PDB file of C-alpha atoms in Angstrom:
ATOM      1  CA  VAL T   1      -0.206   0.310   0.270  1.00  0.00           C
ATOM      2  CA  LEU T   2       2.877   2.714   1.107  1.00  0.00           C
ATOM      3  CA  PHE T   3       4.706   1.788  -2.429  1.00  0.00           C
ATOM      4  CA  HIS T   4       1.484   2.386  -4.435  1.00  0.00           C
ATOM      5  CA  LEU T   5       1.112   4.988  -2.668  1.00  0.00           C
ATOM      6  CA  GLY T   6       4.247   6.634  -3.243  1.00  0.00           C
ATOM      7  CA  TYR T   7       4.077   5.886  -6.895  1.00  0.00           C
ATOM      8  CA  LEU T   8       0.603   7.668  -7.303  1.00  0.00           C
ATOM      9  CA  ILE T   9       1.740  11.031  -5.299  1.00  0.00           C
ATOM     10  CA  PHE T  10       5.912  10.947  -6.260  1.00  0.00           C
ATOM     11  CA  ASP T  11       5.777   9.497  -9.526  1.00  0.00           C
ATOM     12  CA  CYS T  12       2.622   8.239 -11.529  1.00  0.00           C
ATOM     13  CA  PRO T  13       2.830   9.896 -14.861  1.00  0.00           C
ATOM     14  CA  ILE T  14      -0.047   8.555 -16.398  1.00  0.00           C
ATOM     15  CA  ASP T  15      -3.264  10.374 -16.334  1.00  0.00           C
ATOM     16  CA  LEU T  16      -6.881   9.088 -15.549  1.00  0.00           C
ATOM     17  CA  ALA T  17      -7.453   5.951 -18.089  1.00  0.00           C
ATOM     18  CA  PRO T  18     -10.509   6.469 -20.152  1.00  0.00           C
ATOM     19  CA  ASP T  19     -12.607   4.074 -18.265  1.00  0.00           C
ATOM     20  CA  GLU T  20     -11.490   6.356 -15.025  1.00  0.00           C
ATOM     21  CA  ALA T  21     -12.668   9.436 -16.462  1.00  0.00           C
ATOM     22  CA  HIS T  22     -15.928   7.712 -17.553  1.00  0.00           C
ATOM     23  CA  TYR T  23     -16.467   6.466 -13.923  1.00  0.00           C
ATOM     24  CA  TRP T  24     -15.043   9.805 -12.299  1.00  0.00           C
ATOM     25  CA  GLN T  25     -17.483  11.580 -14.683  1.00  0.00           C
ATOM     26  CA  TRP T  26     -20.740   9.076 -12.785  1.00  0.00           C
ATOM     27  CA  SER T  27     -19.107  10.039  -9.743  1.00  0.00           C
ATOM     28  CA  ARG T  28     -20.424  13.881 -10.622  1.00  0.00           C
ATOM     29  CA  HIS T  29     -23.692  12.644 -10.744  1.00  0.00           C
ATOM     30  CA  LEU T  30     -24.885   9.728  -8.422  1.00  0.00           C
ATOM     31  CA  ALA T  31     -27.151   7.673  -9.166  1.00  0.00           C
ATOM     32  CA  TRP T  32     -28.498   4.121  -8.155  1.00  0.00           C
ATOM     33  CA  SER T  33     -27.011   2.675 -11.318  1.00  0.00           C
ATOM     34  CA  TYR T  34     -25.739   3.385 -14.687  1.00  0.00           C
ATOM     35  CA  TYR T  35     -26.414   2.518 -18.425  1.00  0.00           C
ATOM     36  CA  SER T  36     -24.346  -0.066 -18.237  1.00  0.00           C
ATOM     37  CA  LYS T  37     -22.426  -0.822 -14.711  1.00  0.00           C
ATOM     38  CA  GLY T  38     -23.842  -0.741 -10.962  1.00  0.00           C
ATOM     39  CA  PRO T  39     -23.179   2.320  -8.997  1.00  0.00           C
ATOM     40  CA  LEU T  40     -20.434   0.616  -6.559  1.00  0.00           C
ATOM     41  CA  VAL T  41     -17.900   2.488  -8.487  1.00  0.00           C
ATOM     42  CA  ALA T  42     -19.045   5.623  -8.805  1.00  0.00           C
ATOM     43  CA  TRP T  43     -19.639   5.605  -5.304  1.00  0.00           C
ATOM     44  CA  LEU T  44     -16.711   4.908  -4.512  1.00  0.00           C
ATOM     45  CA  VAL T  45     -15.272   7.284  -6.557  1.00  0.00           C
ATOM     46  CA  ARG T  46     -17.239  10.257  -5.052  1.00  0.00           C
ATOM     47  CA  ALA T  47     -16.284   9.651  -1.484  1.00  0.00           C
ATOM     48  CA  SER T  48     -12.897   9.219  -1.682  1.00  0.00           C
ATOM     49  CA  CYS T  49     -13.149  12.472  -4.037  1.00  0.00           C
ATOM     50  CA  GLU T  50     -15.426  14.036  -1.038  1.00  0.00           C
ATOM     51  CA  VAL T  51     -12.744  12.798   1.700  1.00  0.00           C
ATOM     52  CA  PHE T  52      -9.456  13.896  -0.189  1.00  0.00           C
ATOM     53  CA  GLY T  53     -10.000  15.822  -3.073  1.00  0.00           C
ATOM     54  CA  PRO T  54      -8.373  18.903  -1.536  1.00  0.00           C
ATOM     55  CA  ALA T  55      -5.401  16.536  -0.590  1.00  0.00           C
ATOM     56  CA  SER T  56      -5.343  14.954  -4.137  1.00  0.00           C
ATOM     57  CA  ASP T  57      -4.984  18.529  -5.800  1.00  0.00           C
ATOM     58  CA  ALA T  58      -2.306  19.835  -3.388  1.00  0.00           C
ATOM     59  CA  LEU T  59       0.069  16.928  -3.986  1.00  0.00           C
ATOM     60  CA  VAL T  60      -0.442  16.160  -7.383  1.00  0.00           C
ATOM     61  CA  GLY T  61      -2.446  19.378  -8.926  1.00  0.00           C
ATOM     62  CA  SER T  62      -5.711  17.303  -9.809  1.00  0.00           C
ATOM     63  CA  PRO T  63      -8.230  15.070  -8.335  1.00  0.00           C
ATOM     64  CA  ALA T  64      -6.342  11.911 -10.127  1.00  0.00           C
ATOM     65  CA  LEU T  65      -4.952  10.730  -6.789  1.00  0.00           C
ATOM     66  CA  ALA T  66      -8.184  10.789  -5.287  1.00  0.00           C
ATOM     67  CA  VAL T  67      -9.874   8.789  -7.772  1.00  0.00           C
ATOM     68  CA  ARG T  68      -7.804   6.047  -7.179  1.00  0.00           C
ATOM     69  CA  LEU T  69      -6.841   5.712  -3.588  1.00  0.00           C
ATOM     70  CA  PRO T  70     -10.552   2.863  -3.616  1.00  0.00           C
ATOM     71  CA  ALA T  71      -8.343   1.172  -6.251  1.00  0.00           C
ATOM     72  CA  VAL T  72      -5.489   1.072  -3.263  1.00  0.00           C
ATOM     73  CA  ALA T  73      -7.503   0.277  -0.727  1.00  0.00           C
ATOM     74  CA  CYS T  74      -9.382  -2.378  -2.544  1.00  0.00           C
ATOM     75  CA  HIS T  75      -6.067  -3.863  -3.711  1.00  0.00           C
ATOM     76  CA  ALA T  76      -4.576  -4.221  -0.245  1.00  0.00           C
ATOM     77  CA  LEU T  77      -8.226  -5.804   0.629  1.00  0.00           C
ATOM     78  CA  LEU T  78      -8.036  -8.866  -2.244  1.00  0.00           C
ATOM     79  CA  LEU T  79      -4.754  -9.642  -1.151  1.00  0.00           C
ATOM     80  CA  GLY T  80      -5.705 -10.101   2.465  1.00  0.00           C
ATOM     81  CA  GLY T  81      -8.845 -12.252   0.758  1.00  0.00           C
ATOM     82  CA  TRP T  82      -5.904 -14.323  -1.101  1.00  0.00           C
ATOM     83  CA  TYR T  83      -4.759 -14.553   2.309  1.00  0.00           C
ATOM     84  CA  ALA T  84      -7.685 -15.615   4.327  1.00  0.00           C
ATOM     85  CA  LEU T  85      -8.260 -17.658   1.746  1.00  0.00           C
ATOM     86  CA  ALA T  86      -4.721 -19.708   1.593  1.00  0.00           C
ATOM     87  CA  VAL T  87      -4.249 -19.804   5.070  1.00  0.00           C
ATOM     88  CA  SER T  88      -7.426 -22.258   5.498  1.00  0.00           C
ATOM     89  CA  THR T  89      -7.162 -24.256   2.279  1.00  0.00           C
ATOM     90  CA  LEU T  90      -3.715 -24.535   2.908  1.00  0.00           C
ATOM     91  CA  LYS T  91      -3.014 -24.232   6.406  1.00  0.00           C
ATOM     92  CA  SER T  92      -0.138 -22.722   6.042  1.00  0.00           C
ATOM     93  CA  HIS T  93       1.078 -18.949   6.872  1.00  0.00           C
ATOM     94  CA  ARG T  94       4.190 -19.271   4.878  1.00  0.00           C
ATOM     95  CA  ALA T  95       2.599 -20.489   2.103  1.00  0.00           C
ATOM     96  CA  ALA T  96      -0.369 -18.218   1.981  1.00  0.00           C
ATOM     97  CA  LEU T  97       2.740 -15.442   2.126  1.00  0.00           C
ATOM     98  CA  GLY T  98       4.584 -16.965  -0.633  1.00  0.00           C
ATOM     99  CA  LEU T  99       0.868 -17.279  -2.022  1.00  0.00           C
ATOM    100  CA  VAL T 100       0.686 -13.162  -1.601  1.00  0.00           C
ATOM    101  CA  ALA T 101       3.997 -12.651  -3.100  1.00  0.00           C
ATOM    102  CA  LEU T 102       3.407 -14.366  -6.366  1.00  0.00           C
ATOM    103  CA  ALA T 103       0.445 -12.610  -7.216  1.00  0.00           C
ATOM    104  CA  LEU T 104       2.403  -8.764  -6.803  1.00  0.00           C
ATOM    105  CA  THR T 105       4.705  -9.989  -9.334  1.00  0.00           C
ATOM    106  CA  LEU T 106       1.559 -10.536 -12.001  1.00  0.00           C
ATOM    107  CA  PRO T 107       1.290  -7.215 -13.871  1.00  0.00           C
ATOM    108  CA  PRO T 108      -2.539  -7.291 -14.049  1.00  0.00           C
ATOM    109  CA  VAL T 109      -2.640  -7.426 -10.429  1.00  0.00           C
ATOM    110  CA  ILE T 110      -0.724  -4.472 -10.084  1.00  0.00           C
ATOM    111  CA  ALA T 111      -2.619  -2.698 -12.375  1.00  0.00           C
ATOM    112  CA  GLY T 112      -5.470  -3.324 -10.016  1.00  0.00           C
ATOM    113  CA  ALA T 113      -3.712  -1.195  -7.097  1.00  0.00           C
ATOM    114  CA  VAL T 114      -3.272   2.173  -9.222  1.00  0.00           C
ATOM    115  CA  LEU T 115      -5.957   2.021 -11.771  1.00  0.00           C
ATOM    116  CA  MET T 116      -9.686   2.789 -10.679  1.00  0.00           C
ATOM    117  CA  THR T 117     -12.142   0.818 -12.689  1.00  0.00           C
ATOM    118  CA  ILE T 118     -14.723  -2.006 -11.294  1.00  0.00           C
ATOM    119  CA  ASP T 119     -12.377  -4.545 -11.102  1.00  0.00           C
ATOM    120  CA  PRO T 120     -10.918  -3.989  -8.101  1.00  0.00           C
ATOM    121  CA  PRO T 121     -13.706  -3.384  -5.886  1.00  0.00           C
ATOM    122  CA  PHE T 122     -15.609  -6.708  -8.154  1.00  0.00           C
ATOM    123  CA  LEU T 123     -12.043  -8.808  -6.761  1.00  0.00           C
ATOM    124  CA  ALA T 124     -12.252  -7.826  -3.625  1.00  0.00           C
ATOM    125  CA  CYS T 125     -16.101  -8.911  -3.004  1.00  0.00           C
ATOM    126  CA  TRP T 126     -15.800 -11.696  -4.531  1.00  0.00           C
ATOM    127  CA  SER T 127     -12.249 -12.898  -2.719  1.00  0.00           C
ATOM    128  CA  TRP T 128     -13.979 -11.483   0.645  1.00  0.00           C
ATOM    129  CA  ALA T 129     -17.355 -13.853  -0.187  1.00  0.00           C
ATOM    130  CA  ALA T 130     -15.407 -16.896  -0.982  1.00  0.00           C
ATOM    131  CA  VAL T 131     -13.571 -16.429   2.319  1.00  0.00           C
ATOM    132  CA  GLY T 132     -17.535 -16.082   4.015  1.00  0.00           C
ATOM    133  CA  VAL T 133     -18.397 -18.880   2.436  1.00  0.00           C
ATOM    134  CA  TRP T 134     -15.098 -21.571   2.907  1.00  0.00           C
ATOM    135  CA  ARG T 135     -15.186 -20.162   6.494  1.00  0.00           C
ATOM    136  CA  ALA T 136     -18.999 -21.432   6.494  1.00  0.00           C
ATOM    137  CA  LEU T 137     -18.935 -24.659   5.393  1.00  0.00           C
ATOM    138  CA  SER T 138     -15.624 -25.239   7.589  1.00  0.00           C
ATOM    139  CA  ALA T 139     -16.929 -23.636  10.916  1.00  0.00           C
ATOM    140  CA  ARG T 140     -18.446 -26.132  13.065  1.00  0.00           C
ATOM    141  CA  GLN T 141     -20.538 -23.449  15.110  1.00  0.00           C
ATOM    142  CA  ALA T 142     -21.318 -19.825  14.566  1.00  0.00           C
ATOM    143  CA  ALA T 143     -21.051 -20.619  10.539  1.00  0.00           C
ATOM    144  CA  LEU T 144     -24.481 -17.978  10.202  1.00  0.00           C
ATOM    145  CA  ARG T 145     -21.905 -15.230  10.746  1.00  0.00           C
ATOM    146  CA  TRP T 146     -19.421 -16.196   7.646  1.00  0.00           C
ATOM    147  CA  TRP T 147     -22.648 -16.714   5.619  1.00  0.00           C
ATOM    148  CA  ALA T 148     -23.639 -13.069   6.580  1.00  0.00           C
ATOM    149  CA  LEU T 149     -20.496 -11.958   5.669  1.00  0.00           C
ATOM    150  CA  ALA T 150     -20.401 -13.181   2.390  1.00  0.00           C
ATOM    151  CA  ALA T 151     -23.822 -11.998   1.599  1.00  0.00           C
ATOM    152  CA  VAL T 152     -22.167  -8.733   2.267  1.00  0.00           C
ATOM    153  CA  CYS T 153     -19.604  -8.434   0.288  1.00  0.00           C
ATOM    154  CA  SER T 154     -21.648 -10.482  -2.689  1.00  0.00           C
ATOM    155  CA  ALA T 155     -24.171  -7.686  -2.425  1.00  0.00           C
ATOM    156  CA  LEU T 156     -21.524  -5.368  -2.882  1.00  0.00           C
ATOM    157  CA  GLY T 157     -19.597  -7.165  -5.841  1.00  0.00           C
ATOM    158  CA  VAL T 158     -22.527  -7.433  -7.931  1.00  0.00           C
ATOM    159  CA  MET T 159     -23.283  -3.676  -7.041  1.00  0.00           C
ATOM    160  CA  ALA T 160     -19.476  -3.389  -8.642  1.00  0.00           C
ATOM    161  CA  LYS T 161     -19.961  -5.564 -11.695  1.00  0.00           C
ATOM    162  CA  TYR T 162     -22.643  -8.247 -12.695  1.00  0.00           C
ATOM    163  CA  PRO T 163     -21.088 -11.076 -13.012  1.00  0.00           C
ATOM    164  CA  MET T 164     -20.235 -11.324  -9.170  1.00  0.00           C
ATOM    165  CA  VAL T 165     -23.994 -13.044  -9.182  1.00  0.00           C
ATOM    166  CA  LEU T 166     -22.186 -16.520 -10.632  1.00  0.00           C
ATOM    167  CA  LEU T 167     -20.805 -16.774  -7.304  1.00  0.00           C
ATOM    168  CA  PRO T 168     -24.145 -18.123  -5.322  1.00  0.00           C
ATOM    169  CA  CYS T 169     -24.799 -19.764  -8.429  1.00  0.00           C
ATOM    170  CA  ALA T 170     -21.968 -21.953  -8.446  1.00  0.00           C
ATOM    171  CA  VAL T 171     -22.080 -22.244  -4.474  1.00  0.00           C
ATOM    172  CA  PHE T 172     -25.514 -23.598  -5.187  1.00  0.00           C
ATOM    173  CA  GLY T 173     -24.189 -26.148  -7.787  1.00  0.00           C
ATOM    174  CA  TYR T 174     -21.434 -27.620  -4.954  1.00  0.00           C
ATOM    175  CA  LEU T 175     -23.747 -28.114  -2.545  1.00  0.00           C
ATOM    176  CA  LEU T 176     -26.089 -29.900  -4.598  1.00  0.00           C
ATOM    177  CA  PHE T 177     -24.241 -32.137  -5.415  1.00  0.00           C
ATOM    178  CA  THR T 178     -22.007 -32.533  -2.659  1.00  0.00           C
ATOM    179  CA  ARG T 179     -23.376 -31.308   0.516  1.00  0.00           C
ATOM    180  CA  ARG T 180     -26.818 -31.008   0.146  1.00  0.00           C
ATOM    181  CA  ASP T 181     -28.055 -31.243   3.525  1.00  0.00           C
ATOM    182  CA  ALA T 182     -26.315 -27.217   3.786  1.00  0.00           C
ATOM    183  CA  LEU T 183     -29.044 -26.420   1.716  1.00  0.00           C
ATOM    184  CA  LYS T 184     -31.937 -27.573   4.540  1.00  0.00           C
ATOM    185  CA  ARG T 185     -29.787 -24.265   6.722  1.00  0.00           C
ATOM    186  CA  PRO T 186     -30.798 -20.841   6.589  1.00  0.00           C
ATOM    187  CA  GLY T 187     -27.228 -20.119   5.860  1.00  0.00           C
ATOM    188  CA  PHE T 188     -26.740 -20.473   1.979  1.00  0.00           C
ATOM    189  CA  TRP T 189     -29.969 -18.726   1.699  1.00  0.00           C
ATOM    190  CA  VAL T 190     -28.849 -15.736   3.342  1.00  0.00           C
ATOM    191  CA  PHE T 191     -25.930 -15.481   0.746  1.00  0.00           C
ATOM    192  CA  ALA T 192     -28.285 -15.830  -2.123  1.00  0.00           C
ATOM    193  CA  SER T 193     -30.258 -13.802  -0.458  1.00  0.00           C
ATOM    194  CA  GLY T 194     -27.909 -10.704   0.169  1.00  0.00           C
ATOM    195  CA  SER T 195     -26.337 -11.307  -3.288  1.00  0.00           C
ATOM    196  CA  ALA T 196     -29.990 -11.040  -4.794  1.00  0.00           C
ATOM    197  CA  LEU T 197     -30.244  -7.459  -2.776  1.00  0.00           C
ATOM    198  CA  GLY T 198     -27.338  -6.121  -4.397  1.00  0.00           C
ATOM    199  CA  LEU T 199     -29.727  -6.143  -7.301  1.00  0.00           C
ATOM    200  CA  ALA T 200     -32.340  -4.418  -5.927  1.00  0.00           C
ATOM    201  CA  PRO T 201     -30.741  -0.495  -6.509  1.00  0.00           C
ATOM    202  CA  VAL T 202     -30.051  -1.792 -10.144  1.00  0.00           C
ATOM    203  CA  LEU T 203     -33.440  -2.830 -11.019  1.00  0.00           C
ATOM    204  CA  VAL T 204     -35.139   0.006  -9.322  1.00  0.00           C
ATOM    205  CA  TRP T 205     -33.207   2.574 -11.829  1.00  0.00           C
ATOM    206  CA  ASN T 206     -33.871   0.937 -14.577  1.00  0.00           C
ATOM    207  CA  ALA T 207     -37.377   0.441 -13.879  1.00  0.00           C
ATOM    208  CA  THR T 208     -37.215   4.246 -14.099  1.00  0.00           C
ATOM    209  CA  ASN T 209     -34.769   4.158 -16.920  1.00  0.00           C
ATOM    210  CA  GLU T 210     -36.676   2.381 -19.595  1.00  0.00           C
ATOM    211  CA  TRP T 211     -34.056  -1.012 -18.329  1.00  0.00           C
ATOM    212  CA  VAL T 212     -31.298   0.583 -20.377  1.00  0.00           C
ATOM    213  CA  THR T 213     -28.623  -2.051 -18.657  1.00  0.00           C
ATOM    214  CA  PHE T 214     -30.459  -4.427 -20.600  1.00  0.00           C
ATOM    215  CA  ARG T 215     -30.870  -3.027 -23.741  1.00  0.00           C
ATOM    216  CA  HIS T 216     -27.186  -1.950 -23.879  1.00  0.00           C
ATOM    217  CA  VAL T 217     -26.275  -5.461 -22.921  1.00  0.00           C
ATOM    218  CA  GLY T 218     -28.048  -7.054 -25.430  1.00  0.00           C
ATOM    219  CA  THR T 219     -26.835  -4.508 -27.847  1.00  0.00           C
ATOM    220  CA  GLN T 220     -23.308  -4.958 -26.976  1.00  0.00           C
ATOM    221  CA  ALA T 221     -23.827  -9.259 -26.941  1.00  0.00           C
ATOM    222  CA  GLU T 222     -25.483  -8.713 -30.779  1.00  0.00           C
ATOM    223  CA  ALA T 223     -22.289  -6.762 -31.914  1.00  0.00           C
ATOM    224  CA  ASP T 224     -20.033  -9.717 -30.446  1.00  0.00           C
ATOM    225  CA  GLY T 225     -22.107 -12.049 -32.830  1.00  0.00           C
ATOM    226  CA  VAL T 226     -21.645  -9.802 -35.509  1.00  0.00           C
ATOM    227  CA  VAL T 227     -18.104  -9.566 -34.957  1.00  0.00           C
ATOM    228  CA  ASP T 228     -17.733 -13.385 -34.385  1.00  0.00           C
ATOM    229  CA  GLN T 229     -19.254 -14.298 -37.873  1.00  0.00           C
TER     230      GLN T 229
END
């Protein structure tokens, strides 16, 4: 985190990328959702600009630093989630640290620490939702609180990037074929309900905006089909 902050403050030659500028513009006009994405990225950028905007102007002469600070925070959360998953599955703190160190050598992982797109919050939410699911399935007691963590992270993740809904679907398939008894308890359904709750602001906004998100996604699918042909 300190390294990335130092880079963004003292040695970052990169102006806002088109996607970053796009989401920054969204953050100036807050809404429950937007035509192509959920609202989380805009909310995070707006909150950061409100709190750190003056400091960003003083340090780098623009809002760019404030726009990117949520990416730094989400990157730290992502690495923490990977560490927690590795400790839980490999039963080794040394192996978990090795995994995080290896991840820090991958350019796409590093890019997500300094560029504020929908991916940093989405991946952070996915990793901690996965931690919640794993801990819930491994816990002998108090499993419901881990399902609740997964539900909150999944709801936020859906508001960052819609593919987040695939995680509860995958967990349901796993439980259906390997641990069907878990489906008879409330935990998984708390998780699934939380994931669905994340879609509520998107659906409410679309209902008052001619379902533009669905038409936009449909247009993209048609365009991809033409390109493939």
